[in-house]
XYZ file of N, CA, C and O in Angstrom:
888
model
N -1.010 -6.519 -15.331
C -2.159 -7.263 -15.847
C -2.839 -6.479 -16.977
O -2.957 -5.262 -16.907
N -3.308 -7.177 -18.017
C -4.090 -6.479 -19.042
C -5.417 -6.046 -18.453
O -5.887 -6.604 -17.465
N -6.059 -5.065 -19.100
C -7.349 -4.568 -18.627
C -7.268 -4.208 -17.151
O -8.112 -4.570 -16.338
N -6.213 -3.457 -16.808
C -5.952 -3.130 -15.421
C -7.018 -2.279 -14.768
O -7.031 -2.155 -13.541
N -7.909 -1.664 -15.565
C -8.959 -0.842 -14.978
C -10.065 -1.693 -14.363
O -10.893 -1.190 -13.610
N -10.093 -2.971 -14.691
C -11.122 -3.845 -14.143
C -10.911 -4.054 -12.648
O -9.792 -4.179 -12.172
N -12.015 -4.124 -11.924
C -11.938 -4.377 -10.494
C -11.499 -5.812 -10.225
O -11.540 -6.679 -11.104
N -11.099 -6.064 -9.001
C -10.713 -7.412 -8.604
C -11.866 -8.410 -8.756
O -11.667 -9.496 -9.317
N -13.079 -8.094 -8.300
C -14.173 -9.051 -8.513
C -14.474 -9.295 -9.987
O -14.818 -10.424 -10.370
N -14.340 -8.278 -10.818
C -14.577 -8.459 -12.253
C -13.531 -9.380 -12.867
O -13.851 -10.254 -13.689
N -12.276 -9.222 -12.474
C -11.221 -10.083 -13.006
C -11.381 -11.517 -12.529
O -11.146 -12.463 -13.295
N -11.797 -11.706 -11.282
C -12.037 -13.064 -10.789
C -13.172 -13.724 -11.563
O -13.096 -14.915 -11.910
N -14.207 -12.957 -11.850
C -15.316 -13.514 -12.631
C -14.848 -13.919 -14.025
O -15.149 -15.020 -14.497
N -14.112 -13.049 -14.689
C -13.647 -13.370 -16.041
C -12.726 -14.588 -16.042
O -12.774 -15.412 -16.965
N -11.911 -14.725 -15.002
C -11.020 -15.887 -14.914
C -11.789 -17.194 -14.786
O -11.242 -18.260 -15.066
N -13.034 -17.126 -14.357
C -13.819 -18.349 -14.194
C -14.296 -18.918 -15.534
O -14.762 -20.061 -15.584
N -14.150 -18.140 -16.599
C -14.606 -18.610 -17.906
C -13.583 -19.568 -18.526
O -12.395 -19.266 -18.614
N -14.079 -20.709 -18.967
C -13.292 -21.632 -19.781
C -13.403 -21.128 -21.220
O -14.479 -21.199 -21.824
N -12.317 -20.610 -21.769
C -12.376 -19.962 -23.080
C -12.392 -20.965 -24.230
O -12.567 -20.564 -25.387
N -12.224 -22.251 -23.938
C -12.358 -23.271 -24.974
C -13.792 -23.787 -25.040
O -14.372 -23.928 -26.121
N -14.370 -24.049 -23.888
C -15.751 -24.536 -23.841
C -16.761 -23.395 -23.808
O -17.961 -23.621 -23.955
N -16.247 -22.175 -23.592
C -17.084 -20.974 -23.525
C -18.191 -21.117 -22.487
O -19.370 -20.843 -22.749
N -17.793 -21.544 -21.306
C -18.738 -21.607 -20.199
C -18.009 -21.326 -18.890
O -16.789 -21.442 -18.806
N -18.789 -20.948 -17.886
C -18.238 -20.625 -16.577
C -17.996 -21.908 -15.796
O -18.797 -22.840 -15.850
N -16.888 -21.953 -15.062
C -16.619 -23.079 -14.177
C -16.818 -22.644 -12.722
O -16.761 -21.460 -12.411
N -17.063 -23.627 -11.863
C -17.241 -23.315 -10.446
C -18.437 -22.443 -10.170
O -18.432 -21.642 -9.228
N -19.502 -22.602 -10.957
C -20.648 -21.700 -10.851
C -21.343 -21.771 -9.504
O -21.928 -20.787 -9.051
N -21.265 -22.919 -8.815
C -22.004 -23.068 -7.566
C -21.472 -22.168 -6.451
O -22.199 -21.824 -5.525
N -20.201 -21.795 -6.522
C -19.653 -20.915 -5.492
C -18.994 -19.669 -6.076
O -18.273 -18.968 -5.390
N -19.278 -19.383 -7.347
C -18.656 -18.234 -7.991
C -19.067 -16.924 -7.322
O -18.266 -15.990 -7.202
N -20.315 -16.854 -6.858
C -20.766 -15.621 -6.200
C -19.986 -15.352 -4.918
O -19.742 -14.197 -4.569
N -19.564 -16.419 -4.236
C -18.749 -16.235 -3.029
C -17.368 -15.690 -3.384
O -16.834 -14.805 -2.698
N -16.787 -16.215 -4.457
C -15.468 -15.749 -4.894
C -15.523 -14.289 -5.327
O -14.650 -13.484 -4.948
N -16.523 -13.939 -6.099
C -16.667 -12.560 -6.575
C -16.881 -11.604 -5.394
O -16.283 -10.524 -5.331
N -17.717 -11.997 -4.436
C -17.938 -11.159 -3.254
C -16.637 -11.007 -2.461
O -16.326 -9.909 -1.963
N -15.874 -12.098 -2.326
C -14.596 -12.021 -1.618
C -13.653 -11.047 -2.304
O -12.925 -10.293 -1.643
N -13.669 -11.040 -3.637
C -12.847 -10.088 -4.376
C -13.261 -8.652 -4.112
O -12.412 -7.767 -3.955
N -14.563 -8.418 -4.028
C -15.059 -7.064 -3.760
C -14.681 -6.610 -2.348
O -14.247 -5.469 -2.141
N -14.846 -7.494 -1.370
C -14.456 -7.154 0.002
C -12.971 -6.840 0.084
O -12.555 -5.876 0.740
N -12.168 -7.655 -0.593
C -10.725 -7.467 -0.564
C -10.328 -6.140 -1.187
O -9.500 -5.398 -0.632
N -10.917 -5.821 -2.330
C -10.548 -4.558 -2.969
C -10.963 -3.359 -2.126
O -10.200 -2.388 -1.993
N -12.135 -3.418 -1.536
C -12.576 -2.304 -0.690
C -11.663 -2.158 0.529
O -11.368 -1.039 0.963
N -11.203 -3.278 1.065
C -10.273 -3.218 2.196
C -8.921 -2.674 1.749
O -8.316 -1.838 2.442
N -8.434 -3.134 0.588
C -7.148 -2.646 0.086
C -7.196 -1.158 -0.231
O -6.203 -0.449 -0.062
N -8.344 -0.665 -0.665
C -8.497 0.765 -0.968
C -8.691 1.612 0.283
O -8.717 2.843 0.213
N -8.859 0.952 1.425
C -9.070 1.683 2.669
C -10.486 2.175 2.861
O -10.742 3.055 3.686
N -11.445 1.607 2.126
C -12.835 2.030 2.233
C -13.624 1.176 3.213
O -14.676 1.596 3.707
N -13.142 -0.039 3.475
C -13.672 -0.876 4.541
C -12.532 -1.157 5.505
O -11.443 -1.561 5.083
N -12.782 -0.958 6.775
C -11.759 -1.193 7.797
C -12.219 -2.283 8.751
O -13.414 -2.581 8.862
N -11.256 -2.872 9.424
C -11.553 -3.892 10.421
C -11.638 -3.227 11.794
O -10.661 -2.665 12.292
N -12.818 -3.281 12.387
C -13.024 -2.717 13.730
C -13.484 -3.854 14.639
O -14.653 -4.267 14.595
N -12.541 -4.409 15.387
C -12.815 -5.538 16.276
C -13.489 -6.687 15.521
O -14.456 -7.297 16.005
N -12.958 -6.971 14.329
C -13.457 -8.098 13.539
C -14.639 -7.788 12.661
O -15.099 -8.652 11.898
N -15.148 -6.556 12.729
C -16.329 -6.153 11.958
C -15.900 -5.368 10.721
O -15.063 -4.466 10.806
N -16.479 -5.707 9.567
C -16.239 -4.932 8.345
C -16.981 -3.606 8.461
O -18.219 -3.587 8.515
N -16.224 -2.508 8.495
C -16.809 -1.205 8.810
C -16.445 -0.156 7.768
O -15.264 0.067 7.497
N -17.439 0.491 7.150
C -17.143 1.566 6.193
C -16.385 2.698 6.871
O -16.728 3.106 7.981
N -15.377 3.208 6.202
C -14.541 4.276 6.759
C -15.201 5.635 6.585
O -15.179 6.473 7.477
N -15.796 5.855 5.414
C -16.420 7.143 5.100
C -17.752 6.863 4.411
O -17.775 6.327 3.295
N -18.889 7.195 5.023
C -20.191 6.890 4.429
C -20.431 7.580 3.093
O -21.314 7.170 2.339
N -19.655 8.594 2.786
C -19.842 9.316 1.524
C -18.869 8.865 0.426
O -18.969 9.315 -0.717
N -17.933 8.004 0.773
C -16.917 7.579 -0.198
C -17.506 6.613 -1.218
O -18.283 5.722 -0.871
N -17.112 6.793 -2.484
C -17.544 5.895 -3.546
C -16.384 5.680 -4.519
O -15.492 6.527 -4.648
N -16.407 4.557 -5.211
C -15.319 4.206 -6.130
C -15.648 4.508 -7.585
O -14.755 4.596 -8.416
N -16.940 4.640 -7.906
C -17.343 4.767 -9.298
C -17.579 3.426 -9.958
O -17.993 3.356 -11.115
N -17.331 2.336 -9.226
C -17.551 0.985 -9.733
C -18.884 0.482 -9.182
O -19.107 0.486 -7.969
N -19.757 0.023 -10.073
C -21.120 -0.358 -9.696
C -21.138 -1.445 -8.621
O -21.855 -1.331 -7.621
N -20.353 -2.486 -8.808
C -20.371 -3.610 -7.867
C -19.770 -3.226 -6.521
O -20.314 -3.557 -5.460
N -18.647 -2.520 -6.541
C -17.989 -2.127 -5.301
C -18.845 -1.150 -4.508
O -19.003 -1.286 -3.288
N -19.409 -0.162 -5.193
C -20.235 0.823 -4.495
C -21.528 0.195 -3.975
O -22.028 0.565 -2.906
N -22.063 -0.765 -4.721
C -23.261 -1.463 -4.256
C -22.996 -2.221 -2.966
O -23.825 -2.232 -2.045
N -21.817 -2.844 -2.877
C -21.466 -3.568 -1.656
C -21.235 -2.601 -0.496
O -21.660 -2.858 0.635
N -20.574 -1.486 -0.779
C -20.364 -0.480 0.262
C -21.701 -0.020 0.853
O -21.864 0.070 2.071
N -22.662 0.247 -0.006
C -23.970 0.697 0.453
C -24.663 -0.392 1.260
O -25.311 -0.115 2.282
N -24.520 -1.645 0.819
C -25.140 -2.756 1.531
C -24.562 -2.890 2.941
O -25.304 -3.081 3.912
N -23.250 -2.775 3.049
C -22.609 -2.865 4.365
C -23.041 -1.699 5.257
O -23.319 -1.873 6.451
N -23.112 -0.512 4.671
C -23.504 0.675 5.441
C -24.926 0.558 5.979
O -25.225 0.982 7.100
N -25.816 -0.028 5.178
C -27.232 -0.060 5.537
C -27.605 -1.275 6.380
O -28.751 -1.372 6.847
N -26.680 -2.188 6.582
C -26.963 -3.421 7.317
C -26.395 -3.351 8.731
O -25.558 -2.499 9.047
N -26.828 -4.260 9.564
C -26.264 -4.323 10.910
C -24.815 -4.802 10.835
O -24.439 -5.464 9.869
N -24.000 -4.491 11.822
C -22.584 -4.873 11.780
C -22.401 -6.390 11.662
O -23.083 -7.156 12.341
N -21.486 -6.775 10.768
C -21.207 -8.201 10.559
C -19.718 -8.425 10.367
O -19.006 -7.537 9.896
N -19.278 -9.621 10.688
C -17.882 -9.992 10.477
C -17.621 -10.204 8.998
O -18.537 -10.409 8.206
N -16.344 -10.176 8.633
C -15.947 -10.317 7.230
C -16.470 -11.613 6.622
O -16.970 -11.627 5.500
N -16.340 -12.701 7.354
C -16.728 -13.999 6.789
C -18.222 -14.043 6.475
O -18.640 -14.723 5.531
N -19.021 -13.313 7.241
C -20.458 -13.275 6.967
C -20.738 -12.601 5.632
O -21.632 -13.014 4.876
N -19.953 -11.559 5.321
C -20.183 -10.819 4.082
C -19.736 -11.598 2.845
O -20.139 -11.273 1.730
N -18.920 -12.617 3.011
C -18.524 -13.434 1.850
C -19.734 -14.150 1.263
O -19.827 -14.360 0.051
N -20.696 -14.497 2.106
C -21.851 -15.274 1.643
C -23.166 -14.496 1.627
O -24.035 -14.784 0.815
N -23.322 -13.511 2.501
C -24.612 -12.833 2.639
C -24.979 -12.045 1.379
O -24.275 -11.117 0.993
N -26.063 -12.430 0.736
C -26.562 -11.755 -0.470
C -25.450 -11.565 -1.515
O -25.384 -10.556 -2.212
N -24.583 -12.575 -1.617
C -23.418 -12.463 -2.499
C -23.804 -12.394 -3.974
O -23.067 -11.831 -4.786
N -24.944 -12.949 -4.322
C -25.344 -12.932 -5.744
C -25.647 -11.516 -6.229
O -25.622 -11.248 -7.430
N -25.937 -10.617 -5.306
C -26.157 -9.215 -5.684
C -24.886 -8.645 -6.304
O -24.932 -7.929 -7.321
N -23.745 -8.948 -5.706
C -22.467 -8.465 -6.232
C -22.145 -9.144 -7.558
O -21.676 -8.493 -8.500
N -22.401 -10.436 -7.655
C -22.168 -11.145 -8.913
C -23.012 -10.562 -10.038
O -22.505 -10.330 -11.151
N -24.282 -10.302 -9.767
C -25.158 -9.717 -10.785
C -24.643 -8.355 -11.239
O -24.678 -8.026 -12.437
N -24.170 -7.551 -10.291
C -23.661 -6.226 -10.630
C -22.400 -6.320 -11.477
O -22.211 -5.550 -12.434
N -21.530 -7.259 -11.150
C -20.297 -7.453 -11.930
C -20.625 -7.871 -13.357
O -20.064 -7.338 -14.322
N -21.536 -8.813 -13.521
C -21.891 -9.273 -14.866
C -22.539 -8.167 -15.681
O -22.230 -8.011 -16.875
N -23.420 -7.394 -15.063
C -24.061 -6.291 -15.779
C -23.023 -5.264 -16.231
O -23.090 -4.742 -17.359
N -22.068 -4.977 -15.367
C -21.033 -4.006 -15.709
C -20.143 -4.527 -16.834
O -19.791 -3.785 -17.760
N -19.767 -5.806 -16.775
C -18.927 -6.384 -17.818
C -19.666 -6.449 -19.153
O -19.055 -6.297 -20.220
N -20.969 -6.641 -19.106
C -21.752 -6.614 -20.342
C -21.782 -5.200 -20.921
O -21.643 -5.002 -22.137
N -21.927 -4.211 -20.056
C -21.950 -2.820 -20.515
C -20.612 -2.416 -21.130
O -20.565 -1.584 -22.034
N -19.516 -3.022 -20.646
C -18.187 -2.684 -21.143
C -17.734 -3.585 -22.292
O -16.614 -3.445 -22.783
N -18.599 -4.509 -22.723
C -18.309 -5.309 -23.900
C -17.563 -6.613 -23.665
O -17.223 -7.312 -24.623
N -17.326 -6.959 -22.408
C -16.658 -8.233 -22.130
C -17.623 -9.413 -22.250
O -17.214 -10.538 -22.538
N -18.905 -9.145 -21.990
C -19.942 -10.168 -22.077
C -21.043 -9.707 -23.018
O -21.218 -8.507 -23.260
N -21.779 -10.685 -23.548
C -23.006 -10.404 -24.285
C -24.173 -10.871 -23.434
O -24.175 -12.018 -22.951
N -25.141 -10.006 -23.232
C -26.301 -10.340 -22.403
C -27.498 -10.630 -23.305
O -27.793 -9.881 -24.238
N -28.173 -11.742 -23.010
C -29.366 -12.110 -23.777
C -30.522 -12.291 -22.804
O -30.463 -13.130 -21.894
N -31.554 -11.509 -22.984
C -32.722 -11.597 -22.113
C -33.616 -12.757 -22.548
O -33.915 -12.919 -23.726
N -34.030 -13.554 -21.562
C -34.908 -14.689 -21.823
C -35.998 -14.735 -20.763
O -35.985 -13.973 -19.804
N -36.933 -15.664 -20.958
C -37.971 -15.871 -19.946
C -37.971 -17.339 -19.534
O -38.028 -18.232 -20.385
N -37.874 -17.570 -18.238
C -37.903 -18.923 -17.703
C -39.350 -19.397 -17.671
O -40.227 -18.695 -17.153
N -39.605 -20.575 -18.227
C -40.960 -21.126 -18.322
C -41.906 -20.192 -19.065
O -43.124 -20.254 -18.909
N -41.290 -19.331 -19.881
C -42.086 -18.398 -20.661
C -42.662 -17.250 -19.869
O -43.408 -16.427 -20.410
N -42.325 -17.165 -18.577
C -42.950 -16.159 -17.720
C -41.947 -15.232 -17.036
O -42.107 -14.012 -17.063
N -40.936 -15.814 -16.406
C -40.059 -15.033 -15.537
C -38.850 -14.514 -16.308
O -38.132 -15.289 -16.937
N -38.617 -13.206 -16.261
C -37.483 -12.634 -17.009
C -36.150 -13.116 -16.438
O -35.974 -13.248 -15.238
N -35.210 -13.413 -17.331
C -33.882 -13.877 -16.941
C -32.867 -13.353 -17.956
O -33.229 -12.981 -19.073
N -31.601 -13.290 -17.540
C -30.533 -12.848 -18.427
C -29.457 -13.918 -18.481
O -29.004 -14.408 -17.447
N -29.069 -14.308 -19.683
C -27.966 -15.237 -19.863
C -26.795 -14.489 -20.491
O -26.990 -13.609 -21.334
N -25.593 -14.863 -20.067
C -24.398 -14.164 -20.527
C -23.493 -15.086 -21.335
O -23.347 -16.269 -21.021
N -22.911 -14.507 -22.385
C -21.898 -15.199 -23.175
C -20.627 -14.364 -23.167
O -20.680 -13.131 -23.095
N -19.497 -15.040 -23.259
C -18.214 -14.340 -23.262
C -17.976 -13.714 -24.632
O -18.020 -14.398 -25.653
N -17.715 -12.412 -24.653
C -17.522 -11.697 -25.907
C -16.052 -11.436 -26.219
O -15.670 -11.358 -27.384
N -15.219 -11.297 -25.202
C -13.814 -10.946 -25.411
C -12.919 -12.078 -24.899
O -12.325 -11.994 -23.827
N -12.857 -13.127 -25.697
C -12.082 -14.307 -25.318
C -10.605 -13.974 -25.156
O -9.947 -14.415 -24.207
N -10.058 -13.184 -26.067
C -8.630 -12.866 -26.019
C -8.266 -12.104 -24.756
O -7.177 -12.275 -24.196
N -9.174 -11.250 -24.282
C -8.909 -10.496 -23.051
C -8.809 -11.436 -21.853
O -7.944 -11.270 -20.987
N -9.675 -12.441 -21.809
C -9.643 -13.405 -20.708
C -8.399 -14.277 -20.796
O -7.753 -14.565 -19.778
N -8.030 -14.682 -22.012
C -6.806 -15.469 -22.187
C -5.578 -14.679 -21.727
O -4.670 -15.220 -21.088
N -5.559 -13.388 -22.038
C -4.444 -12.543 -21.602
C -4.412 -12.388 -20.097
O -3.349 -12.438 -19.472
N -5.571 -12.204 -19.503
C -5.667 -12.091 -18.056
C -5.180 -13.362 -17.375
O -4.426 -13.320 -16.388
N -5.581 -14.504 -17.929
C -5.168 -15.785 -17.350
C -3.659 -15.989 -17.473
O -3.008 -16.474 -16.545
N -3.097 -15.638 -18.609
C -1.653 -15.797 -18.807
C -0.871 -14.963 -17.803
O 0.131 -15.422 -17.236
N -1.311 -13.741 -17.569
C -0.639 -12.880 -16.603
C -0.792 -13.415 -15.178
O 0.164 -13.371 -14.384
N -1.972 -13.918 -14.859
C -2.190 -14.478 -13.526
C -1.334 -15.724 -13.317
O -0.810 -15.956 -12.220
N -1.180 -16.526 -14.353
C -0.321 -17.707 -14.254
C 1.126 -17.305 -13.989
O 1.842 -17.977 -13.246
N 1.562 -16.211 -14.587
C 2.927 -15.738 -14.349
C 3.121 -15.314 -12.899
O 4.193 -15.526 -12.319
N 2.076 -14.727 -12.322
C 2.150 -14.368 -10.903
C 2.293 -15.630 -10.056
O 3.037 -15.664 -9.071
N 1.604 -16.687 -10.469
C 1.628 -17.937 -9.707
C 2.932 -18.707 -9.882
O 3.527 -19.163 -8.893
N 3.390 -18.851 -11.125
C 4.523 -19.760 -11.386
C 5.776 -19.047 -11.870
O 6.820 -19.688 -12.037
N 5.693 -17.737 -12.090
C 6.823 -17.011 -12.652
C 7.937 -16.773 -11.652
O 7.829 -17.077 -10.457
N 9.011 -16.174 -12.163
C 10.199 -15.930 -11.341
C 10.150 -14.599 -10.604
O 11.028 -14.308 -9.789
N 9.129 -13.783 -10.873
C 9.051 -12.471 -10.213
C 8.932 -12.638 -8.698
O 8.075 -13.401 -8.213
N 9.771 -11.966 -7.926
C 9.657 -12.046 -6.463
C 8.276 -11.597 -6.005
O 7.716 -10.635 -6.548
N 7.734 -12.269 -5.022
C 6.411 -11.922 -4.518
C 6.364 -10.473 -4.048
O 5.355 -9.785 -4.207
N 7.470 -9.986 -3.498
C 7.523 -8.604 -3.010
C 7.301 -7.590 -4.121
O 6.907 -6.451 -3.857
N 7.546 -7.988 -5.380
C 7.373 -7.079 -6.518
C 6.000 -7.190 -7.162
O 5.682 -6.451 -8.098
N 5.182 -8.125 -6.699
C 3.825 -8.298 -7.225
C 2.915 -7.271 -6.559
O 3.014 -7.028 -5.349
N 2.018 -6.653 -7.320
C 1.096 -5.687 -6.723
C 0.137 -6.402 -5.778
O -0.127 -7.607 -5.930
N -0.395 -5.673 -4.809
C -1.296 -6.306 -3.850
C -2.561 -6.818 -4.528
O -3.098 -7.865 -4.150
N -3.045 -6.131 -5.554
C -4.255 -6.579 -6.259
C -3.996 -7.850 -7.044
O -4.828 -8.757 -7.062
N -2.854 -7.936 -7.723
C -2.529 -9.148 -8.477
C -2.300 -10.322 -7.532
O -2.675 -11.464 -7.830
N -1.671 -10.042 -6.389
C -1.457 -11.093 -5.398
C -2.786 -11.619 -4.879
O -2.987 -12.833 -4.740
N -3.716 -10.709 -4.609
C -5.033 -11.107 -4.106
C -5.800 -11.909 -5.148
O -6.518 -12.857 -4.815
N -5.664 -11.540 -6.417
C -6.343 -12.252 -7.496
C -5.981 -13.730 -7.474
O -6.857 -14.611 -7.494
N -4.691 -14.022 -7.416
C -4.233 -15.408 -7.451
C -4.548 -16.120 -6.139
O -4.982 -17.277 -6.130
N -4.361 -15.440 -5.013
C -4.618 -16.051 -3.714
C -6.086 -16.450 -3.566
O -6.398 -17.554 -3.087
N -6.998 -15.586 -3.984
C -8.422 -15.892 -3.873
C -8.846 -16.967 -4.873
O -9.655 -17.839 -4.547
N -8.300 -16.911 -6.078
C -8.607 -17.946 -7.069
C -8.161 -19.315 -6.575
O -8.859 -20.323 -6.761
N -7.015 -19.356 -5.938
C -6.515 -20.615 -5.377
C -7.417 -21.088 -4.245
O -7.730 -22.281 -4.131
N -7.848 -20.171 -3.391
C -8.727 -20.529 -2.275
C -10.038 -21.115 -2.773
O -10.606 -22.025 -2.160
N -10.531 -20.602 -3.902
C -11.786 -21.074 -4.477
C -11.607 -22.276 -5.398
O -12.571 -22.736 -5.998
N -10.370 -22.761 -5.505
C -10.063 -23.910 -6.358
C -10.527 -23.665 -7.800
O -11.164 -24.521 -8.430
N -10.206 -22.486 -8.317
C -10.638 -22.094 -9.655
C -9.819 -22.840 -10.704
O -8.683 -22.487 -11.002
N -10.403 -23.880 -11.268
C -9.672 -24.793 -12.152
C -9.239 -24.152 -13.464
O -8.325 -24.649 -14.121
N -9.890 -23.067 -13.859
C -9.493 -22.398 -15.086
C -8.168 -21.645 -14.934
O -7.579 -21.232 -15.932
N -7.706 -21.487 -13.699
C -6.412 -20.850 -13.455
C -5.377 -21.844 -12.951
O -4.231 -21.821 -13.392
N -5.776 -22.711 -12.047
C -4.810 -23.649 -11.483
C -5.492 -24.943 -11.085
O -6.646 -24.948 -10.657
N -4.769 -26.038 -11.269
C -5.279 -27.366 -10.927
C -4.977 -27.677 -9.466
O -4.262 -26.945 -8.773
N -5.504 -28.817 -9.004
C -5.173 -29.255 -7.656
C -3.677 -29.493 -7.508
O -3.095 -29.188 -6.464
N -3.065 -30.011 -8.553
C -1.609 -30.224 -8.537
C -0.878 -28.900 -8.409
O 0.108 -28.792 -7.661
N -1.357 -27.878 -9.121
C -0.751 -26.540 -9.023
C -0.838 -26.011 -7.600
O 0.113 -25.428 -7.077
N -1.997 -26.211 -6.963
C -2.176 -25.702 -5.601
C -1.196 -26.369 -4.643
O -0.664 -25.716 -3.747
N -0.978 -27.660 -4.836
C -0.031 -28.367 -3.965
C 1.403 -27.971 -4.278
O 2.217 -27.741 -3.374
N 1.718 -27.876 -5.566
C 3.085 -27.588 -5.986
C 3.517 -26.174 -5.582
O 4.671 -25.950 -5.212
N 2.583 -25.235 -5.645
C 2.906 -23.833 -5.380
C 2.278 -23.352 -4.072
O 2.014 -22.153 -3.922
N 2.083 -24.254 -3.151
C 1.436 -23.923 -1.881
C 2.159 -22.792 -1.153
O 1.529 -21.848 -0.669
N 3.471 -22.866 -1.088
C 4.228 -21.838 -0.362
C 4.093 -20.473 -1.026
O 3.933 -19.451 -0.347
N 4.146 -20.448 -2.364
C 4.022 -19.156 -3.062
C 2.606 -18.596 -2.888
O 2.439 -17.376 -2.736
N 1.607 -19.445 -2.888
C 0.233 -18.975 -2.680
C 0.101 -18.332 -1.302
O -0.553 -17.293 -1.147
N 0.732 -18.938 -0.304
C 0.700 -18.356 1.037
C 1.413 -16.998 1.050
O 0.960 -16.050 1.700
N 2.526 -16.915 0.334
C 3.257 -15.647 0.259
C 2.430 -14.581 -0.458
O 2.434 -13.410 -0.073
N 1.718 -14.991 -1.504
C 0.858 -14.054 -2.229
C -0.296 -13.580 -1.344
O -0.715 -12.417 -1.415
N -0.800 -14.473 -0.507
C -1.857 -14.087 0.432
C -1.346 -13.024 1.393
O -2.020 -12.015 1.646
N -0.151 -13.238 1.917
C 0.449 -12.231 2.806
C 0.680 -10.920 2.064
O 0.454 -9.833 2.612
N 1.130 -11.021 0.816
C 1.390 -9.833 0.012
C 0.097 -9.045 -0.229
O 0.112 -7.806 -0.281
N -1.017 -9.736 -0.331
C -2.306 -9.074 -0.560
C -2.631 -8.077 0.537
O -3.295 -7.058 0.298
N -2.195 -8.371 1.757
C -2.497 -7.492 2.881
C -1.279 -6.800 3.443
O -1.244 -6.438 4.627
N -0.275 -6.613 2.584
C 1.011 -6.080 3.051
C 0.944 -4.641 3.542
O 1.821 -4.198 4.275
N -0.105 -3.910 3.170
C -0.168 -2.486 3.515
C -0.287 -2.244 5.010
O 0.159 -1.209 5.511
N -0.887 -3.203 5.729
C -1.077 -3.008 7.168
C -1.356 -4.342 7.828
O -1.963 -5.221 7.209
N -0.945 -4.514 9.083
C -1.227 -5.762 9.800
C -2.715 -6.096 9.842
O -3.107 -7.256 9.692
N -3.558 -5.082 10.049
C -5.003 -5.321 10.110
C -5.534 -5.818 8.775
O -6.418 -6.690 8.725
N -4.995 -5.277 7.677
C -5.424 -5.699 6.355
C -5.029 -7.149 6.100
O -5.798 -7.925 5.514
N -3.853 -7.532 6.544
C -3.403 -8.916 6.373
C -4.372 -9.877 7.061
O -4.711 -10.930 6.523
N -4.838 -9.493 8.241
C -5.808 -10.310 8.970
C -7.120 -10.417 8.204
O -7.731 -11.488 8.124
N -7.550 -9.307 7.616
C -8.789 -9.294 6.837
C -8.683 -10.227 5.641
O -9.588 -11.034 5.375
N -7.577 -10.142 4.900
C -7.398 -10.976 3.716
C -7.439 -12.454 4.101
O -8.060 -13.281 3.418
N -6.777 -12.797 5.188
C -6.765 -14.181 5.648
C -8.175 -14.655 5.989
O -8.571 -15.776 5.658
N -8.940 -13.797 6.654
C -10.294 -14.187 7.041
C -11.200 -14.354 5.828
O -11.983 -15.309 5.752
N -11.099 -13.436 4.876
C -11.909 -13.529 3.659
C -11.517 -14.773 2.872
O -12.380 -15.525 2.386
N -10.224 -15.023 2.746
C -9.744 -16.204 2.019
C -10.251 -17.485 2.672
O -10.719 -18.401 1.999
N -10.187 -17.547 3.995
C -10.660 -18.737 4.707
C -12.157 -18.938 4.496
O -12.623 -20.070 4.313
N -12.910 -17.846 4.499
C -14.356 -17.945 4.287
C -14.681 -18.490 2.904
O -15.631 -19.266 2.740
N -13.898 -18.104 1.905
C -14.094 -18.644 0.554
C -13.809 -20.143 0.544
O -14.568 -20.935 -0.037
N -12.736 -20.542 1.177
C -12.378 -21.962 1.225
C -13.481 -22.777 1.902
O -13.835 -23.866 1.451
N -14.039 -22.244 2.975
C -15.116 -22.938 3.682
C -16.353 -23.051 2.800
O -16.993 -24.101 2.723
N -16.691 -21.952 2.103
C -17.869 -21.957 1.232
C -17.717 -22.979 0.115
O -18.659 -23.715 -0.209
N -16.525 -23.047 -0.471
C -16.276 -23.997 -1.554
C -16.319 -25.431 -1.046
O -16.938 -26.313 -1.659
N -15.677 -25.668 0.071
C -15.640 -27.025 0.645
C -17.035 -27.488 1.057
O -17.431 -28.627 0.792
N -17.799 -26.594 1.662
C -19.157 -26.933 2.068
C -20.029 -27.220 0.863
O -20.799 -28.171 0.838
N -19.868 -26.405 -0.190
C -20.630 -26.620 -1.418
C -20.310 -27.948 -2.057
O -21.188 -28.663 -2.544
N -19.022 -28.337 -2.058
C -18.611 -29.607 -2.638
C -19.174 -30.771 -1.835
O -19.612 -31.788 -2.368
N -19.176 -30.624 -0.504
C -19.634 -31.706 0.365
C -21.143 -31.936 0.247
O -21.626 -33.051 0.417
N -21.881 -30.862 -0.082
C -23.335 -30.976 -0.192
C -23.795 -31.108 -1.635
O -24.983 -31.058 -1.914
N -22.826 -31.228 -2.549
C -23.176 -31.344 -3.956
C -23.501 -30.045 -4.611
O -24.166 -29.977 -5.633
N -22.994 -28.901 -4.011
C -23.204 -27.589 -4.600
C -24.351 -26.856 -3.973
O -24.754 -25.849 -4.486
């Protein structure tokens, strides 16, 4: 994948941008998708472990150097024990805000400070590196529809596509794509947690929580 130094939640966020209309799609549940990406990456890195269904920090002193990932680690450490699916939604906008701030600092986004109703400070973001997002999308599409065996796909790339599919991210794949490539998406989901049986269970639970959040949001009008 291009821009391989980007975290999984950052790449999921960038994939949500429609580079023709220059706007984000799926905004009503984007924070859930980004949080799911952060949980998945922390689990894949071995920094969050599954202890009887609870997302549990492995080392209270461990940090990744990534603002969004470390912020989530601290939040989990300082909160009461919760299951993975709870963390997909709980204060998820905190992770989204951290991802956007980091991407703005790295030049992927342009941040413009505004005031709502002339009083309340707010930040609006514009996409600055369209070509980078187009490249990321092209590579992700190859993971989805290409001839590369799933076993040769990295666990992070597999998770990227599996989570995007779970969130019905239209900027990467249509409903027809999800139906047509259903079996490969399932294989990519398994590949995401290939490092350990416990990790595979975690990925499945996080993916299911994203699907529930998206479906519930659609049913209630967002």
